[in-house]
Amino acid sequence: MDWVKIGSALFLLAMIIFLFPRMKQAIKHSPKGTMKDWMGFIIPIAGVFLFVVLLIAAVR
Amino acid sequence: MYNNQTIQRTQESVLATNKVLRNTYTLLSMTLVFSAIMAYIGVATGASHGGALVANIAAIGLLWFVLPRTANSGAGIGVVFAFTGLLGYGLGPILSYYLAVNPSIVTTALGGTGVIFLGLSGYALTTRKDFSFMGAFLMVGLLVILGAALLNIFMGIPALSLAISAGIMIIMSGLILYQTSSIIHGGETNYIMATASLFLSLLNMFTALLHILGAFSGDD
C-alpha cells in the first residue's frame, strides 16, 4: 500500500473525527421536518436523478 | 406605529439577505474562475496524486482552522481564494486522467454541475422553503459516505465506489438547498463562509458526477 492511500485514509478519518461532534449536535438541535417538507426535498432530488440519467445517456 | 416599525425591520432584513446573496454569488463566481485556473495549472504541470492530497489537506485545514477566525475581516477573502485555489489544484490528477481517456466527460460533468447548481439554487430561491430540518440528515449522510469511502480505500470495490458517488450527489444537492435556504432565512449572514460551503458542495458534486459519467461511459 502506497503512502497516498494511507494519507487519504488518515485524511478521511480526521474528517470523520472532526465532523462527529457536529453530527451529534445537528441530531439534537435540528428541527423535525413534516411529510410536506420532505416532499419539497425529494422533488428536486428526483429532478437531479433524472438529469444525471440524461447525462449518462449522452456520454454512452 | 407598530406596523411601520415591523415593515421597516422586514425591509431591512430583506435588503440584508439580498446583500449576502449577491456577495456570495459574486465571490463564488470569482473563486470558481480562480479554481479553474489552478486546476489548469495542476493539469499542465502534471500534479501528482500525492501533491493533490497535500493540497486538499491544506485546503481543509484552512477551512476548519483559519477561515472561521478570518471570515469577518478582509483577510477572509484571501483565505477563501487560497482554499478554492488549493482545491482546484487538487483536481489536477483526476482531470488529467479523464482528459486523457475521454475529454467530453469533463465538459459534460462541468456543464451538468452548473445546471444542477442553478436549478437547485433557483428552486430554493423561488419557493423560499426552509430546509433547516435537513441538518441532521445531511450530517449523518455525510459521515456515512466518509465512512464508506474510508472502507473502500482498503477494499477497492467498484460498485461501492459508484454508490459513494451517487450518495455524494444526493448529499451535495441537499447541502446546496440547505445552504441557500439558510442565506434566505438569515441563518447564514457571512458571505465568505457561505461561499466556502457552496464551493465545497459544487466541487464534490463535480468530482462525483465525473466519476459516475466515467463509470457509465466505460472509461473509468
Short mmCIF file of C-alpha atoms in Angstrom, two decimals:
data_model
loop_
_atom_site.label_atom_id
_atom_site.label_comp_id
_atom_site.label_asym_id
_atom_site.label_seq_id
_atom_site.Cartn_x
_atom_site.Cartn_y
_atom_site.Cartn_z
CA MET A 1 0.00 0.00 0.00
CA ASP A 2 1.45 3.34 -1.03
CA TRP A 3 1.65 6.44 1.14
CA VAL A 4 -1.06 8.26 -0.85
CA LYS A 5 -3.62 5.60 0.18
CA ILE A 6 -2.50 5.73 3.81
CA GLY A 7 -2.56 9.55 3.71
CA SER A 8 -6.06 9.54 2.14
CA ALA A 9 -7.31 7.12 4.81
CA LEU A 10 -5.87 9.28 7.62
CA PHE A 11 -7.40 12.38 5.99
CA LEU A 12 -10.86 10.76 5.84
CA LEU A 13 -10.50 9.51 9.42
CA ALA A 14 -9.62 13.04 10.58
CA MET A 15 -12.71 14.38 8.78
CA ILE A 16 -14.93 11.77 10.47
CA ILE A 17 -13.47 12.61 13.91
CA PHE A 18 -13.87 16.36 13.26
CA LEU A 19 -17.46 16.08 11.98
CA PHE A 20 -18.74 13.54 14.52
CA PRO A 21 -19.50 16.08 17.32
CA ARG A 22 -21.21 18.33 14.75
CA MET A 23 -23.40 15.43 13.67
CA LYS A 24 -24.44 14.77 17.30
CA GLN A 25 -25.20 18.48 17.72
CA ALA A 26 -27.21 18.54 14.47
CA ILE A 27 -29.25 15.48 15.55
CA LYS A 28 -30.02 17.14 18.89
CA HIS A 29 -30.90 20.62 17.58
CA SER A 30 -32.27 20.18 14.03
CA PRO A 31 -36.00 20.86 13.70
CA LYS A 32 -38.08 17.88 12.60
CA GLY A 33 -39.44 18.02 9.05
CA THR A 34 -43.04 17.23 8.13
CA MET A 35 -44.05 14.99 5.21
CA LYS A 36 -44.62 18.15 3.15
CA ASP A 37 -41.13 19.41 4.00
CA TRP A 38 -39.54 16.14 2.86
CA MET A 39 -41.53 16.19 -0.37
CA GLY A 40 -40.01 19.63 -1.01
CA PHE A 41 -36.61 17.92 -0.87
CA ILE A 42 -37.50 14.72 -2.74
CA ILE A 43 -38.91 16.54 -5.80
CA PRO A 44 -35.69 18.46 -6.71
CA ILE A 45 -33.57 15.36 -5.91
CA ALA A 46 -35.72 13.34 -8.32
CA GLY A 47 -35.07 16.08 -10.88
CA VAL A 48 -31.32 15.80 -10.27
CA PHE A 49 -31.54 12.00 -10.64
CA LEU A 50 -33.36 12.25 -13.98
CA PHE A 51 -30.89 14.85 -15.22
CA VAL A 52 -27.91 12.63 -14.30
CA VAL A 53 -29.57 9.71 -16.16
CA LEU A 54 -29.86 12.04 -19.18
CA LEU A 55 -26.16 12.95 -18.91
CA ILE A 56 -25.22 9.25 -18.66
CA ALA A 57 -27.23 8.55 -21.83
CA ALA A 58 -25.44 11.45 -23.53
CA VAL A 59 -21.92 10.13 -22.82
CA ARG A 60 -22.63 6.44 -23.56
CA MET B 1 -46.61 52.94 14.53
CA TYR B 2 -46.00 49.28 15.37
CA ASN B 3 -46.83 48.25 11.81
CA ASN B 4 -44.46 50.86 10.34
CA GLN B 5 -41.62 49.59 12.54
CA THR B 6 -42.36 45.99 11.59
CA ILE B 7 -42.45 46.84 7.87
CA GLN B 8 -39.18 48.79 8.18
CA ARG B 9 -37.49 45.90 10.02
CA THR B 10 -38.75 43.42 7.40
CA GLN B 11 -37.44 45.63 4.58
CA GLU B 12 -34.04 45.90 6.32
CA SER B 13 -33.96 42.13 6.73
CA VAL B 14 -34.79 41.55 3.04
CA LEU B 15 -32.12 44.06 1.99
CA ALA B 16 -29.53 42.35 4.24
CA THR B 17 -30.45 38.91 2.84
CA ASN B 18 -30.20 40.18 -0.75
CA LYS B 19 -26.80 41.70 0.03
CA VAL B 20 -25.50 38.39 1.45
CA LEU B 21 -26.87 36.53 -1.60
CA ARG B 22 -25.35 38.99 -4.08
CA ASN B 23 -21.96 38.98 -2.33
CA THR B 24 -21.99 35.18 -2.06
CA TYR B 25 -22.71 34.62 -5.76
CA THR B 26 -20.17 37.28 -6.80
CA LEU B 27 -17.43 35.75 -4.64
CA LEU B 28 -18.45 32.23 -5.69
CA SER B 29 -18.14 33.06 -9.40
CA MET B 30 -14.73 34.71 -8.80
CA THR B 31 -13.44 31.73 -6.79
CA LEU B 32 -14.73 29.32 -9.45
CA VAL B 33 -12.73 31.14 -12.13
CA PHE B 34 -9.64 31.16 -9.89
CA SER B 35 -10.11 27.49 -9.06
CA ALA B 36 -10.42 26.65 -12.79
CA ILE B 37 -7.10 28.46 -13.43
CA MET B 38 -5.47 26.49 -10.60
CA ALA B 39 -6.95 23.25 -11.96
CA TYR B 40 -5.46 24.11 -15.37
CA ILE B 41 -2.08 24.67 -13.68
CA GLY B 42 -2.50 21.30 -11.92
CA VAL B 43 -3.14 19.59 -15.26
CA ALA B 44 -0.42 21.49 -17.15
CA THR B 45 2.25 20.80 -14.53
CA GLY B 46 1.19 17.15 -14.17
CA ALA B 47 0.29 17.39 -10.48
CA SER B 48 0.75 14.01 -8.76
CA HIS B 49 -1.81 12.25 -6.54
CA GLY B 50 0.47 12.96 -3.56
CA GLY B 51 0.60 16.66 -4.44
CA ALA B 52 -3.20 16.73 -4.81
CA LEU B 53 -3.63 15.05 -1.41
CA VAL B 54 -1.34 17.62 0.25
CA ALA B 55 -3.28 20.46 -1.46
CA ASN B 56 -6.62 19.00 -0.27
CA ILE B 57 -5.36 18.58 3.32
CA ALA B 58 -4.05 22.18 3.30
CA ALA B 59 -7.42 23.42 1.93
CA ILE B 60 -9.45 21.60 4.60
CA GLY B 61 -7.01 22.89 7.24
CA LEU B 62 -7.74 26.45 6.03
CA LEU B 63 -11.50 25.76 6.09
CA TRP B 64 -11.51 24.35 9.62
CA PHE B 65 -8.89 26.41 11.43
CA VAL B 66 -8.22 29.67 9.55
CA LEU B 67 -11.46 30.65 7.78
CA PRO B 68 -13.68 30.74 10.93
CA ARG B 69 -11.20 33.22 12.51
CA THR B 70 -10.87 35.45 9.45
CA ALA B 71 -14.36 35.25 7.92
CA ASN B 72 -15.42 38.58 9.47
CA SER B 73 -12.45 40.51 8.08
CA GLY B 74 -10.99 41.31 4.66
CA ALA B 75 -8.39 38.58 5.22
CA GLY B 76 -11.20 36.04 4.89
CA ILE B 77 -11.44 36.81 1.15
CA GLY B 78 -7.75 35.94 0.73
CA VAL B 79 -8.26 32.74 2.73
CA VAL B 80 -11.27 31.68 0.65
CA PHE B 81 -9.25 32.24 -2.56
CA ALA B 82 -6.37 30.17 -1.13
CA PHE B 83 -8.85 27.45 -0.09
CA THR B 84 -10.53 27.27 -3.50
CA GLY B 85 -7.21 27.54 -5.35
CA LEU B 86 -5.76 24.60 -3.43
CA LEU B 87 -8.87 22.50 -4.11
CA GLY B 88 -8.70 23.48 -7.79
CA TYR B 89 -5.04 22.42 -7.96
CA GLY B 90 -6.02 19.18 -6.19
CA LEU B 91 -8.31 18.37 -9.14
CA GLY B 92 -5.23 18.18 -11.40
CA PRO B 93 -4.65 14.38 -11.43
CA ILE B 94 -8.32 13.38 -11.79
CA LEU B 95 -8.82 15.93 -14.61
CA SER B 96 -5.64 14.78 -16.36
CA TYR B 97 -6.91 11.20 -16.23
CA TYR B 98 -10.36 11.94 -17.70
CA LEU B 99 -8.98 14.41 -20.26
CA ALA B 100 -6.66 11.66 -21.48
CA VAL B 101 -9.36 8.96 -21.78
CA ASN B 102 -12.42 10.99 -22.81
CA PRO B 103 -12.40 14.82 -22.64
CA SER B 104 -16.16 15.05 -23.33
CA ILE B 105 -16.83 13.56 -19.86
CA VAL B 106 -15.10 16.55 -18.23
CA THR B 107 -17.12 19.12 -20.18
CA THR B 108 -20.37 17.18 -19.61
CA ALA B 109 -19.69 16.92 -15.85
CA LEU B 110 -18.80 20.63 -15.70
CA GLY B 111 -21.94 21.70 -17.59
CA GLY B 112 -24.07 19.21 -15.64
CA THR B 113 -22.82 20.52 -12.29
CA GLY B 114 -23.57 24.09 -13.41
CA VAL B 115 -27.13 23.20 -14.48
CA ILE B 116 -27.83 21.26 -11.27
CA PHE B 117 -26.48 24.12 -9.13
CA LEU B 118 -28.54 26.74 -10.95
CA GLY B 119 -31.64 24.52 -10.79
CA LEU B 120 -31.33 23.79 -7.06
CA SER B 121 -30.45 27.41 -6.17
CA GLY B 122 -33.36 28.64 -8.31
CA TYR B 123 -35.70 26.16 -6.58
CA ALA B 124 -34.61 27.27 -3.09
CA LEU B 125 -34.78 30.96 -4.04
CA THR B 126 -38.17 30.87 -5.74
CA THR B 127 -40.02 28.53 -3.35
CA ARG B 128 -38.32 30.13 -0.28
CA LYS B 129 -38.75 26.80 1.53
CA ASP B 130 -36.94 26.39 4.83
CA PHE B 131 -34.60 23.39 4.58
CA SER B 132 -33.20 23.71 8.13
CA PHE B 133 -34.93 20.40 9.04
CA MET B 134 -32.38 18.61 6.83
CA GLY B 135 -29.37 19.44 9.02
CA ALA B 136 -29.25 16.09 10.86
CA PHE B 137 -29.97 14.05 7.72
CA LEU B 138 -27.17 15.77 5.79
CA MET B 139 -24.62 15.41 8.60
CA VAL B 140 -25.43 11.70 9.13
CA GLY B 141 -25.35 11.13 5.35
CA LEU B 142 -22.01 12.89 5.06
CA LEU B 143 -20.46 10.78 7.82
CA VAL B 144 -21.85 7.54 6.34
CA ILE B 145 -20.29 8.48 2.97
CA LEU B 146 -16.96 9.35 4.59
CA GLY B 147 -17.01 6.00 6.45
CA ALA B 148 -17.82 4.10 3.25
CA ALA B 149 -15.08 5.97 1.35
CA LEU B 150 -12.59 5.10 4.11
CA LEU B 151 -13.55 1.41 3.90
CA ASN B 152 -13.33 1.44 0.11
CA ILE B 153 -9.74 2.69 0.17
CA PHE B 154 -8.81 -0.74 1.54
CA MET B 155 -11.50 -2.85 -0.17
CA GLY B 156 -11.48 -1.20 -3.61
CA ILE B 157 -14.98 -2.35 -4.66
CA PRO B 158 -16.03 -0.51 -7.90
CA ALA B 159 -19.78 -0.83 -7.13
CA LEU B 160 -19.27 0.70 -3.67
CA SER B 161 -17.25 3.49 -5.26
CA LEU B 162 -20.17 4.22 -7.60
CA ALA B 163 -22.66 4.09 -4.72
CA ILE B 164 -20.47 6.58 -2.81
CA SER B 165 -20.52 8.94 -5.82
CA ALA B 166 -24.33 8.65 -6.04
CA GLY B 167 -24.56 9.34 -2.30
CA ILE B 168 -22.31 12.39 -2.68
CA MET B 169 -24.62 13.71 -5.44
CA ILE B 170 -27.65 13.44 -3.11
CA ILE B 171 -25.89 14.93 -0.06
CA MET B 172 -24.31 17.81 -2.04
CA SER B 173 -27.67 18.57 -3.71
CA GLY B 174 -29.22 18.66 -0.22
CA LEU B 175 -26.40 20.88 1.05
CA ILE B 176 -26.93 23.39 -1.79
CA LEU B 177 -30.65 23.58 -0.89
CA TYR B 178 -29.81 23.81 2.84
CA GLN B 179 -27.14 26.50 2.43
CA THR B 180 -29.20 28.61 0.02
CA SER B 181 -32.24 28.38 2.31
CA SER B 182 -30.01 29.28 5.26
CA ILE B 183 -28.93 32.51 3.49
CA ILE B 184 -32.55 33.38 2.59
CA HIS B 185 -33.84 32.81 6.13
CA GLY B 186 -31.00 34.65 7.84
CA GLY B 187 -29.23 31.58 9.28
CA GLU B 188 -26.07 32.40 7.31
CA THR B 189 -25.16 36.08 7.33
CA ASN B 190 -21.48 35.75 6.41
CA TYR B 191 -20.98 35.63 2.64
CA ILE B 192 -17.39 34.34 2.94
CA MET B 193 -18.49 31.25 4.91
CA ALA B 194 -21.47 30.80 2.56
CA THR B 195 -19.15 30.93 -0.46
CA ALA B 196 -16.75 28.35 1.05
CA SER B 197 -19.62 25.92 1.80
CA LEU B 198 -21.26 26.30 -1.61
CA PHE B 199 -17.90 25.95 -3.36
CA LEU B 200 -17.17 22.72 -1.48
CA SER B 201 -20.60 21.32 -2.41
CA LEU B 202 -20.06 22.25 -6.08
CA LEU B 203 -16.58 20.73 -6.20
CA ASN B 204 -17.69 17.46 -4.57
CA MET B 205 -20.68 17.29 -6.91
CA PHE B 206 -18.42 17.82 -9.94
CA THR B 207 -15.97 15.06 -8.96
CA ALA B 208 -18.83 12.65 -8.13
CA LEU B 209 -20.53 13.37 -11.47
CA LEU B 210 -17.19 12.92 -13.25
CA HIS B 211 -16.82 9.52 -11.62
CA ILE B 212 -20.41 8.44 -12.43
CA LEU B 213 -20.15 9.55 -16.07
CA GLY B 214 -16.72 7.91 -16.38
CA ALA B 215 -18.05 4.63 -14.97
CA PHE B 216 -21.12 4.52 -17.23
CA SER B 217 -19.23 5.53 -20.35
CA GLY B 218 -16.85 2.64 -19.79
CA ASP B 219 -13.82 4.92 -19.43
CA ASP B 220 -13.35 4.63 -15.64
#
